[in-house]
Tab-separated table of C-alpha atoms in Angstrom:
chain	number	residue	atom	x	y	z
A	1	UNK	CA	3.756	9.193	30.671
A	2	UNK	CA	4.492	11.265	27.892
A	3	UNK	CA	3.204	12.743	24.574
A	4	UNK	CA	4.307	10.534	21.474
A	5	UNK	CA	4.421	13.790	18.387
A	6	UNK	CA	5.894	12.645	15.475
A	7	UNK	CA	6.315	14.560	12.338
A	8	UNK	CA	4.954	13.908	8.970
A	9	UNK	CA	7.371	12.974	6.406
A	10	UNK	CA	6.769	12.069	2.587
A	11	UNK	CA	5.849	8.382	3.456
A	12	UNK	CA	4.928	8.208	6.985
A	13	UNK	CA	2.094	10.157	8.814
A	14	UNK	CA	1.973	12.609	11.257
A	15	UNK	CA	1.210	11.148	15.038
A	16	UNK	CA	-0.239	13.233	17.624
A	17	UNK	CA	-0.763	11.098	21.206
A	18	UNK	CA	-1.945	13.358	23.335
A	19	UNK	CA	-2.674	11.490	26.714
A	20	UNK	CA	-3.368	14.718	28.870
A	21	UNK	CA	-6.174	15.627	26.360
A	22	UNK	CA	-6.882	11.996	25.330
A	23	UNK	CA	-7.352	12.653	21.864
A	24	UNK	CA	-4.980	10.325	19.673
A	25	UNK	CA	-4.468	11.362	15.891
A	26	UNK	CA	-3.254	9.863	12.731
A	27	UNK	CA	-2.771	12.055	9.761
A	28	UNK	CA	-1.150	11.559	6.218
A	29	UNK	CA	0.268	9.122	4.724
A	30	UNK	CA	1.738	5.495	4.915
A	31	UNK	CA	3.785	3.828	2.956
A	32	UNK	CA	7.031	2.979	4.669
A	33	UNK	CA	9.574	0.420	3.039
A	34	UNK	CA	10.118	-0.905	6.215
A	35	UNK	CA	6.941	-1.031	8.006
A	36	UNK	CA	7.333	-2.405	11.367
A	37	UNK	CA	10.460	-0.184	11.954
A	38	UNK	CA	7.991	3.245	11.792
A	39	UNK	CA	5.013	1.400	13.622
A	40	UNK	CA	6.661	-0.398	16.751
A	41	UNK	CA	7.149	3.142	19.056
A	42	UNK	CA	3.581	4.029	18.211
A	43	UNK	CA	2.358	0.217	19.351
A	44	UNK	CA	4.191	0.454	22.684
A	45	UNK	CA	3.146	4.167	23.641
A	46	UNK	CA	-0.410	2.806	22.904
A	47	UNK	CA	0.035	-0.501	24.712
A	48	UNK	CA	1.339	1.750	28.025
A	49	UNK	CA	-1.263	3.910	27.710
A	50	UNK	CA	-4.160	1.210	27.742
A	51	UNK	CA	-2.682	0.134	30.797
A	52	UNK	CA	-3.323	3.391	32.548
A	53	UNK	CA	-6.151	4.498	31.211
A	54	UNK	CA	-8.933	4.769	33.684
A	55	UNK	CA	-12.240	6.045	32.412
A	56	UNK	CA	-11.461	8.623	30.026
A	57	UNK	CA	-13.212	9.583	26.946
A	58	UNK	CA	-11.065	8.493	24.150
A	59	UNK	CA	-11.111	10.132	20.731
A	60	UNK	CA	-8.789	8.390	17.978
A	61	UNK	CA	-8.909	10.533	15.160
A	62	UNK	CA	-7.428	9.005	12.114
A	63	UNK	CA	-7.197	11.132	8.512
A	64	UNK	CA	-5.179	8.917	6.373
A	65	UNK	CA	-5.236	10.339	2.269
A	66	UNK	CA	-3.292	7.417	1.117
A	67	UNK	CA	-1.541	3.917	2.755
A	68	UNK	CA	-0.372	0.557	1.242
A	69	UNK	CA	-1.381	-2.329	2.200
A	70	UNK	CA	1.273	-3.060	4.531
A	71	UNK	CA	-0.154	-0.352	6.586
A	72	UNK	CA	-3.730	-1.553	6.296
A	73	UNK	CA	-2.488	-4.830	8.081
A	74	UNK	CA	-0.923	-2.456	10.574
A	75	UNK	CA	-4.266	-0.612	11.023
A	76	UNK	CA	-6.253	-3.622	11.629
A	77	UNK	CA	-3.813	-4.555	14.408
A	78	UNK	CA	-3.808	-1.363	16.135
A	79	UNK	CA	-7.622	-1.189	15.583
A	80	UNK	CA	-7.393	-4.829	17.657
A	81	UNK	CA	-5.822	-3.467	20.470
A	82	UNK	CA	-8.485	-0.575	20.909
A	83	UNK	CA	-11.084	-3.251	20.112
A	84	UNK	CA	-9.466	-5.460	23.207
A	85	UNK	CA	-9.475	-2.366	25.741
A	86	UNK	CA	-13.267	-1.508	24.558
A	87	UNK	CA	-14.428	-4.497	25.444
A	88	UNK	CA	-12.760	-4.546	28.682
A	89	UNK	CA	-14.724	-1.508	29.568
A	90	UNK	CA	-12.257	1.536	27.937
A	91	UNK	CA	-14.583	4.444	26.189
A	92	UNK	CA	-12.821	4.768	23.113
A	93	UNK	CA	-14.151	6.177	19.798
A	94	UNK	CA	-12.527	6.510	16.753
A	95	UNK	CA	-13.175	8.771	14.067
A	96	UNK	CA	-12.409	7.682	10.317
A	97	UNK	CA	-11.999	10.891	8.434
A	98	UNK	CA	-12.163	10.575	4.298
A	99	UNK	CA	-12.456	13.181	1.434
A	100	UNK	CA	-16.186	13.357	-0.091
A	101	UNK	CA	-14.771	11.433	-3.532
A	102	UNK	CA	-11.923	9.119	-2.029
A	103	UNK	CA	-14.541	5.806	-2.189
A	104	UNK	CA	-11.501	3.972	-1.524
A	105	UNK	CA	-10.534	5.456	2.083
A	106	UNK	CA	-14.339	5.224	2.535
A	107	UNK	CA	-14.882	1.528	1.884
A	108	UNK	CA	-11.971	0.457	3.514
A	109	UNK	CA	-13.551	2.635	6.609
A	110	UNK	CA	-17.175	0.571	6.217
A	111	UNK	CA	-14.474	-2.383	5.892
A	112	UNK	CA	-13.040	-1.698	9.638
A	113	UNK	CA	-16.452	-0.788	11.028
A	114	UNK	CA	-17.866	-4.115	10.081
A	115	UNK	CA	-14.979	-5.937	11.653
A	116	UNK	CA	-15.117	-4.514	15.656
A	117	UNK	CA	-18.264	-4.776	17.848
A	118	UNK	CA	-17.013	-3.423	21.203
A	119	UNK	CA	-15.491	-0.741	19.602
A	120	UNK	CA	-17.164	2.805	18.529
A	121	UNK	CA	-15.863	3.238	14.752
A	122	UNK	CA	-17.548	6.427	13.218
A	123	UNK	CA	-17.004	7.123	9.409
A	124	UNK	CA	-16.812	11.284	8.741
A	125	UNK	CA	-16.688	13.040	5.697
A	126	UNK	CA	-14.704	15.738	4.879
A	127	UNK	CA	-16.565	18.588	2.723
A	128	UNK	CA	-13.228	19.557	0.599
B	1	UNK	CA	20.648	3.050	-28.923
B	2	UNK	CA	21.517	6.991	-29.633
B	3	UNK	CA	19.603	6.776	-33.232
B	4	UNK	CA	17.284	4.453	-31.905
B	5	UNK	CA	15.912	6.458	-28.928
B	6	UNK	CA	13.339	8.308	-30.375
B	7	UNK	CA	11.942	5.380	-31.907
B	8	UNK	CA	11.930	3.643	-28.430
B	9	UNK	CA	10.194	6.917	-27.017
B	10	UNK	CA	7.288	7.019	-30.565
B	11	UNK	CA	6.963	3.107	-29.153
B	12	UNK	CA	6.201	3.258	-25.784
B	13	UNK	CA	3.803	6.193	-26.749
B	14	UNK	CA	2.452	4.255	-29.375
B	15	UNK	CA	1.418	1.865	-26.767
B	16	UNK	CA	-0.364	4.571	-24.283
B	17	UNK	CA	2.686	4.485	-22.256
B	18	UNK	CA	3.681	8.263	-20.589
B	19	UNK	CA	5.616	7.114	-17.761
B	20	UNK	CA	8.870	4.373	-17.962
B	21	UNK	CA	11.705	3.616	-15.273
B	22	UNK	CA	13.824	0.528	-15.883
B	23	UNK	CA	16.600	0.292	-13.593
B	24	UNK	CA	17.238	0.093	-9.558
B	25	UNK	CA	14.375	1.112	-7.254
B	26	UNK	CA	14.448	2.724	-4.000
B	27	UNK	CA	11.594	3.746	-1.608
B	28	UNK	CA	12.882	7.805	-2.540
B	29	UNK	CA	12.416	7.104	-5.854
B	30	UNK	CA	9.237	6.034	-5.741
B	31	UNK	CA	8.333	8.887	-3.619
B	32	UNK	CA	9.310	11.084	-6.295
B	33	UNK	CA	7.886	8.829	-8.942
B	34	UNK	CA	4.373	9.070	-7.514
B	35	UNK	CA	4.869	12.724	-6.970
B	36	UNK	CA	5.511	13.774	-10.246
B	37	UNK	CA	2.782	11.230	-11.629
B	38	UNK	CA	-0.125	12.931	-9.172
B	39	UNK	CA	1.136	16.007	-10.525
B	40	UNK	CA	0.774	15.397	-14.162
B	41	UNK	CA	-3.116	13.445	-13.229
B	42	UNK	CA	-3.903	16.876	-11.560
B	43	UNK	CA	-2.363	19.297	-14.141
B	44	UNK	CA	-4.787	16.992	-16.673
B	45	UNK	CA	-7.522	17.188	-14.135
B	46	UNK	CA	-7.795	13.168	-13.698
B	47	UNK	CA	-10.503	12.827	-10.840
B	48	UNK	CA	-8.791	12.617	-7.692
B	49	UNK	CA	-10.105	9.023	-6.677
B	50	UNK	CA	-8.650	7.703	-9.907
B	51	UNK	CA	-5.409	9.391	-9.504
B	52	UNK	CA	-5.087	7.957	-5.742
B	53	UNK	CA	-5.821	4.415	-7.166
B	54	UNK	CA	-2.758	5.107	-9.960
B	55	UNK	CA	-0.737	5.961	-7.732
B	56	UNK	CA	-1.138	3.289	-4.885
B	57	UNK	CA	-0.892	0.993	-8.113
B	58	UNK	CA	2.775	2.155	-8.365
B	59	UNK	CA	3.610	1.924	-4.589
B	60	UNK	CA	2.396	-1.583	-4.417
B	61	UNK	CA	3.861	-2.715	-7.723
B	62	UNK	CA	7.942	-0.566	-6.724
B	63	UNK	CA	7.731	-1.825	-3.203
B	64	UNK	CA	6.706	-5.364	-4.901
B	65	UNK	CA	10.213	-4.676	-6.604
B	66	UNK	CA	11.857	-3.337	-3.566
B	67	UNK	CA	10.820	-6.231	-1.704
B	68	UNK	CA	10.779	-9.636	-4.185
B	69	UNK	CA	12.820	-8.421	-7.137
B	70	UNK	CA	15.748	-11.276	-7.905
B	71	UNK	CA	18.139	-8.921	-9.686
B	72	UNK	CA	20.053	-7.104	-7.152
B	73	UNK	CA	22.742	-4.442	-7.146
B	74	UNK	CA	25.246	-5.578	-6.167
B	75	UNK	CA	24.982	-8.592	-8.215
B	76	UNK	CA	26.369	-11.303	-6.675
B	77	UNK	CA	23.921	-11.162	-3.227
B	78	UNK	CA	22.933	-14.593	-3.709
B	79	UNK	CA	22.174	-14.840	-0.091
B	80	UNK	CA	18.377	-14.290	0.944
B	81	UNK	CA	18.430	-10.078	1.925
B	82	UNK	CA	18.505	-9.591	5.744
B	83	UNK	CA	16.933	-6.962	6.927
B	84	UNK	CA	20.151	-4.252	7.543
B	85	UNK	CA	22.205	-4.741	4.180
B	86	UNK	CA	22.318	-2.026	1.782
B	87	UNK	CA	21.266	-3.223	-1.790
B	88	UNK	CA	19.178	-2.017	-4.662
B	89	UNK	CA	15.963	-4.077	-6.521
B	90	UNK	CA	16.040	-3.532	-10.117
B	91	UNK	CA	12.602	-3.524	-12.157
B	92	UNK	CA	10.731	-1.803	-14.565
B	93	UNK	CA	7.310	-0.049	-13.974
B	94	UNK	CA	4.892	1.706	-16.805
B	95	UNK	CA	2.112	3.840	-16.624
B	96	UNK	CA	-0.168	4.670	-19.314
B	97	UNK	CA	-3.154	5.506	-20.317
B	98	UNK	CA	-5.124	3.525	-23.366
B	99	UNK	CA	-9.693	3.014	-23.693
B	100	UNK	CA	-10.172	6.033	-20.803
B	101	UNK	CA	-8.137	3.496	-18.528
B	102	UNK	CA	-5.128	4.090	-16.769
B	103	UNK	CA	-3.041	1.226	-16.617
B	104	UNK	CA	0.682	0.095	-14.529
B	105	UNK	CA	2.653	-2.415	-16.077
B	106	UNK	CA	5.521	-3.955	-13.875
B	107	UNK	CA	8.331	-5.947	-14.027
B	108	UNK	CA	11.242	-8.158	-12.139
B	109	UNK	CA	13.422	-10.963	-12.037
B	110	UNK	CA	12.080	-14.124	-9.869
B	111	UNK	CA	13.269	-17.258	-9.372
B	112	UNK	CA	12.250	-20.080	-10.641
B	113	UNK	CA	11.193	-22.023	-7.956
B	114	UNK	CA	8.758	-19.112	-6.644
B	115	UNK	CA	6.552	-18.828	-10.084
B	116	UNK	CA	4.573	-22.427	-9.184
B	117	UNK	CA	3.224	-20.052	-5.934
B	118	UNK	CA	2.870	-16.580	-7.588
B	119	UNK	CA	1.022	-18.374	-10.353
B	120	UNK	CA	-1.518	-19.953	-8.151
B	121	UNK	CA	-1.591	-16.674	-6.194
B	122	UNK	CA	-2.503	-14.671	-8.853
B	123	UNK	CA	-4.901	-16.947	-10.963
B	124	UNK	CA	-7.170	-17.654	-7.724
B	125	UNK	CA	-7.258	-13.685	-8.002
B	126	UNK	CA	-8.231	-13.432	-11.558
B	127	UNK	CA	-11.047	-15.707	-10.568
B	128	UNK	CA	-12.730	-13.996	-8.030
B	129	UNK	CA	-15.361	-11.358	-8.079
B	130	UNK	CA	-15.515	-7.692	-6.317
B	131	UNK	CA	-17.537	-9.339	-2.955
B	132	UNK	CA	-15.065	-12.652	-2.689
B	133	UNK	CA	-11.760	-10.319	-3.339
B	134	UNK	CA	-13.291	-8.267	-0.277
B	135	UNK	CA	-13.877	-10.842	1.499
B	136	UNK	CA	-10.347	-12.787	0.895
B	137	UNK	CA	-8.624	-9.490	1.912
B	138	UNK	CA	-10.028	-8.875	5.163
B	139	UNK	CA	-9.498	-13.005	6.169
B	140	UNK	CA	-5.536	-12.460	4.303
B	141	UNK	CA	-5.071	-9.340	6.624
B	142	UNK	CA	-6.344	-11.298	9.749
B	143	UNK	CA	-4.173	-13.854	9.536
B	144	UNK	CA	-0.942	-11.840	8.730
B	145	UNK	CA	2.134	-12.812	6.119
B	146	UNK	CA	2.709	-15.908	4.872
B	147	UNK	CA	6.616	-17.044	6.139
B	148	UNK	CA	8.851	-15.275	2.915
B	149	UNK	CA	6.846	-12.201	2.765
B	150	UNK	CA	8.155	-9.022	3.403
B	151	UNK	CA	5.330	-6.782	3.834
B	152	UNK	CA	1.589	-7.861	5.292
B	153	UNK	CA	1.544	-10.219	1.959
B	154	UNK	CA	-2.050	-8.058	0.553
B	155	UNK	CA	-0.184	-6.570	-2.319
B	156	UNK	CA	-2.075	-8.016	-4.778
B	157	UNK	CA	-5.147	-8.377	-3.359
B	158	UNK	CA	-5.144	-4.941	-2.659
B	159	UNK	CA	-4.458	-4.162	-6.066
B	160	UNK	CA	-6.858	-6.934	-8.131
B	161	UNK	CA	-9.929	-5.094	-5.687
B	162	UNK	CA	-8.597	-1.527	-6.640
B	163	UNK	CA	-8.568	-2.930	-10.535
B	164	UNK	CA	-11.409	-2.464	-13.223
B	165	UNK	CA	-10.162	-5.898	-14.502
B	166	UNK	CA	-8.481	-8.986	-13.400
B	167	UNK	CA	-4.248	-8.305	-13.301
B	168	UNK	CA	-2.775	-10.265	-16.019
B	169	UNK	CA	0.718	-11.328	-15.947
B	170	UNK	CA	3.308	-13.333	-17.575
B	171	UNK	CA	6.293	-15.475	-16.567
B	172	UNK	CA	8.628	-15.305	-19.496
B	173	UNK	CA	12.148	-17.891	-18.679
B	174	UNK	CA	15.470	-16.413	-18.786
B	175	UNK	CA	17.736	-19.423	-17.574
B	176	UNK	CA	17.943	-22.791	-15.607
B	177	UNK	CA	17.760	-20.093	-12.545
B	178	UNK	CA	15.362	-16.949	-13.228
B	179	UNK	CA	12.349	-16.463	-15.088
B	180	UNK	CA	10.753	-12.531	-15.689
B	181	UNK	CA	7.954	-11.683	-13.966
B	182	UNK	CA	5.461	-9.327	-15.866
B	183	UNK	CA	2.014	-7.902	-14.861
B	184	UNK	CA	-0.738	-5.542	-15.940
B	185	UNK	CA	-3.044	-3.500	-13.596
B	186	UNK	CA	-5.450	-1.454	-14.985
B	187	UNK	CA	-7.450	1.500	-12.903
């Protein structure tokens, strides 16, 4: 299979699937109008590459500075489908990157963590 | 309104307000919208945390507009939207800044027969503490829109837990038809 890159724009963030390197990253912003119309190529790629994944160390690297809630639901689905394929035996750890003063992107990083148990979910700070 | 412009701009001051859009909203506008309003937080060196929350204040509240709003351009769409047809939402959205609070006030057209469940929506809301809004958000998001949203249906939620106070609002009644839907966040 192939790399998924997609490029940042003003309301959507930056996705870098890298399945060679297994490191899968998430980085901007999100706050499409249409929500599922951005989100549904990233779902499949990740639902193929589940599939194939043997076992790999997976690092999901996710620096989001701002997304609506529309994209939090989004999150928690995609979040699901790691969650699934952890507990099925997958290594996958994903890394929830905030500013030092953004409590918001940090609680709603405890938030996540408290909701998977199969599933490695480490909160980082950033020193800006 | 030429002579009385100035006096509408002394008003909305009067009343905190530095921002005001009334009119149709698009998702580019409020990309610009929340550009220009980070900038000016930044230029007055607003803490970034409190600037963030302002500004996902407006998202929610436009795309709230962009999704719900019952005044459409053009005007006779009476139909319910489907998802390819080109139209415009019209709304208004505030922001201001009064007691070392920002605040977003927005506005829309809604049909009657949807203010019994907004209502209910949004009182339960007022009601709830910090811990039970948490907690209502992450079972909402679970269990994914309610049939007639647009979006995940966490709008609010997300907004009354980003809120130092409960969101007020306001159903004011226009005709047999439409009533005017107003609400208050404030950061």
């Amino acid at each position: 299979m192939e790399n998924l890159k997609l490029e940042a724009t003003r309301y959507t963030p930056a996705i870098s699937f890298d399945c060679e390197r297994h490191v899968l990253e998430i980085n901007g912003e999100s706050y499409p109008e249409n929500i599922a119309e951005f989100y549904a190529p990233v779902f499949s790629w990740v639902e193929e590459y589940l599939e194939q994944l043997e076992d790999q160390e997976v690092m999901v690297n996710m620096e989001l500075i701002y997304f609506n809630s529309s994209s939090s639901k989004i999150l928690l689905d995609f979040f699901e489908l790691l969650e699934d394929a952890s507990s099925n035996g997958k290594r996958i750890t994903v890394s929830w990157i905030y500013e030092e003063e953004d409590e918001d992107t940090q609680e709603f990083g405890e938030e996540f963590q408290e909701d998977f148990e199969s599933l490695k979910f480490n909160l980082v700070q950033k020193n800006s | 309104m030429l002579k009385n412009l100035y006096d509408f701009k002394k008003d909305l001051n009067r009343r905190g307000v530095f921002f005001c859009f009334s009119g149709p909203v698009s998702q580019e506008l409020l990309v610009e919208i929340g550009a220009t309003l980070k900038q000016k937080m930044r230029l007055e060196e607003t803490r970034n945390s409190t600037a963030l929350r302002v500004f996902s204040m407006v998202v929610e509240q436009a795309q709230n507009i962009i999704h719900y709003s019952a005044e459409k351009c053009p005007k006779d769409n009476d139909n319910p939207p489907t998802e390819n047809a080109e139209e415009l939402s019209i709304g208004i959205i505030a922001v201001g800044y009064e007691d070392q609070h920002y605040f977003v006030l927005c506005g829309n057209r809604i049909r009657n027969q949807d203010i019994g469940r907004l209502r209910e929506r949004l009182v339960n809301l007022q009601k709830m503490g910090k811990d039970e809004l948490k907690k209502f958000y992450k079972q909402e998001r679970r269990k994914g829109p309610s049939p007639g949203s647009r979006g995940a249906g966490l709008g609010f939620i997300d907004m009354a837990k980003k809120a130092s106070k409960p969101i007020e609002f306001d159903f004011r009644k226009i005709d047999g038809n439409f009533s005017f839907f107003s609400s208050k966040t404030v950061i």
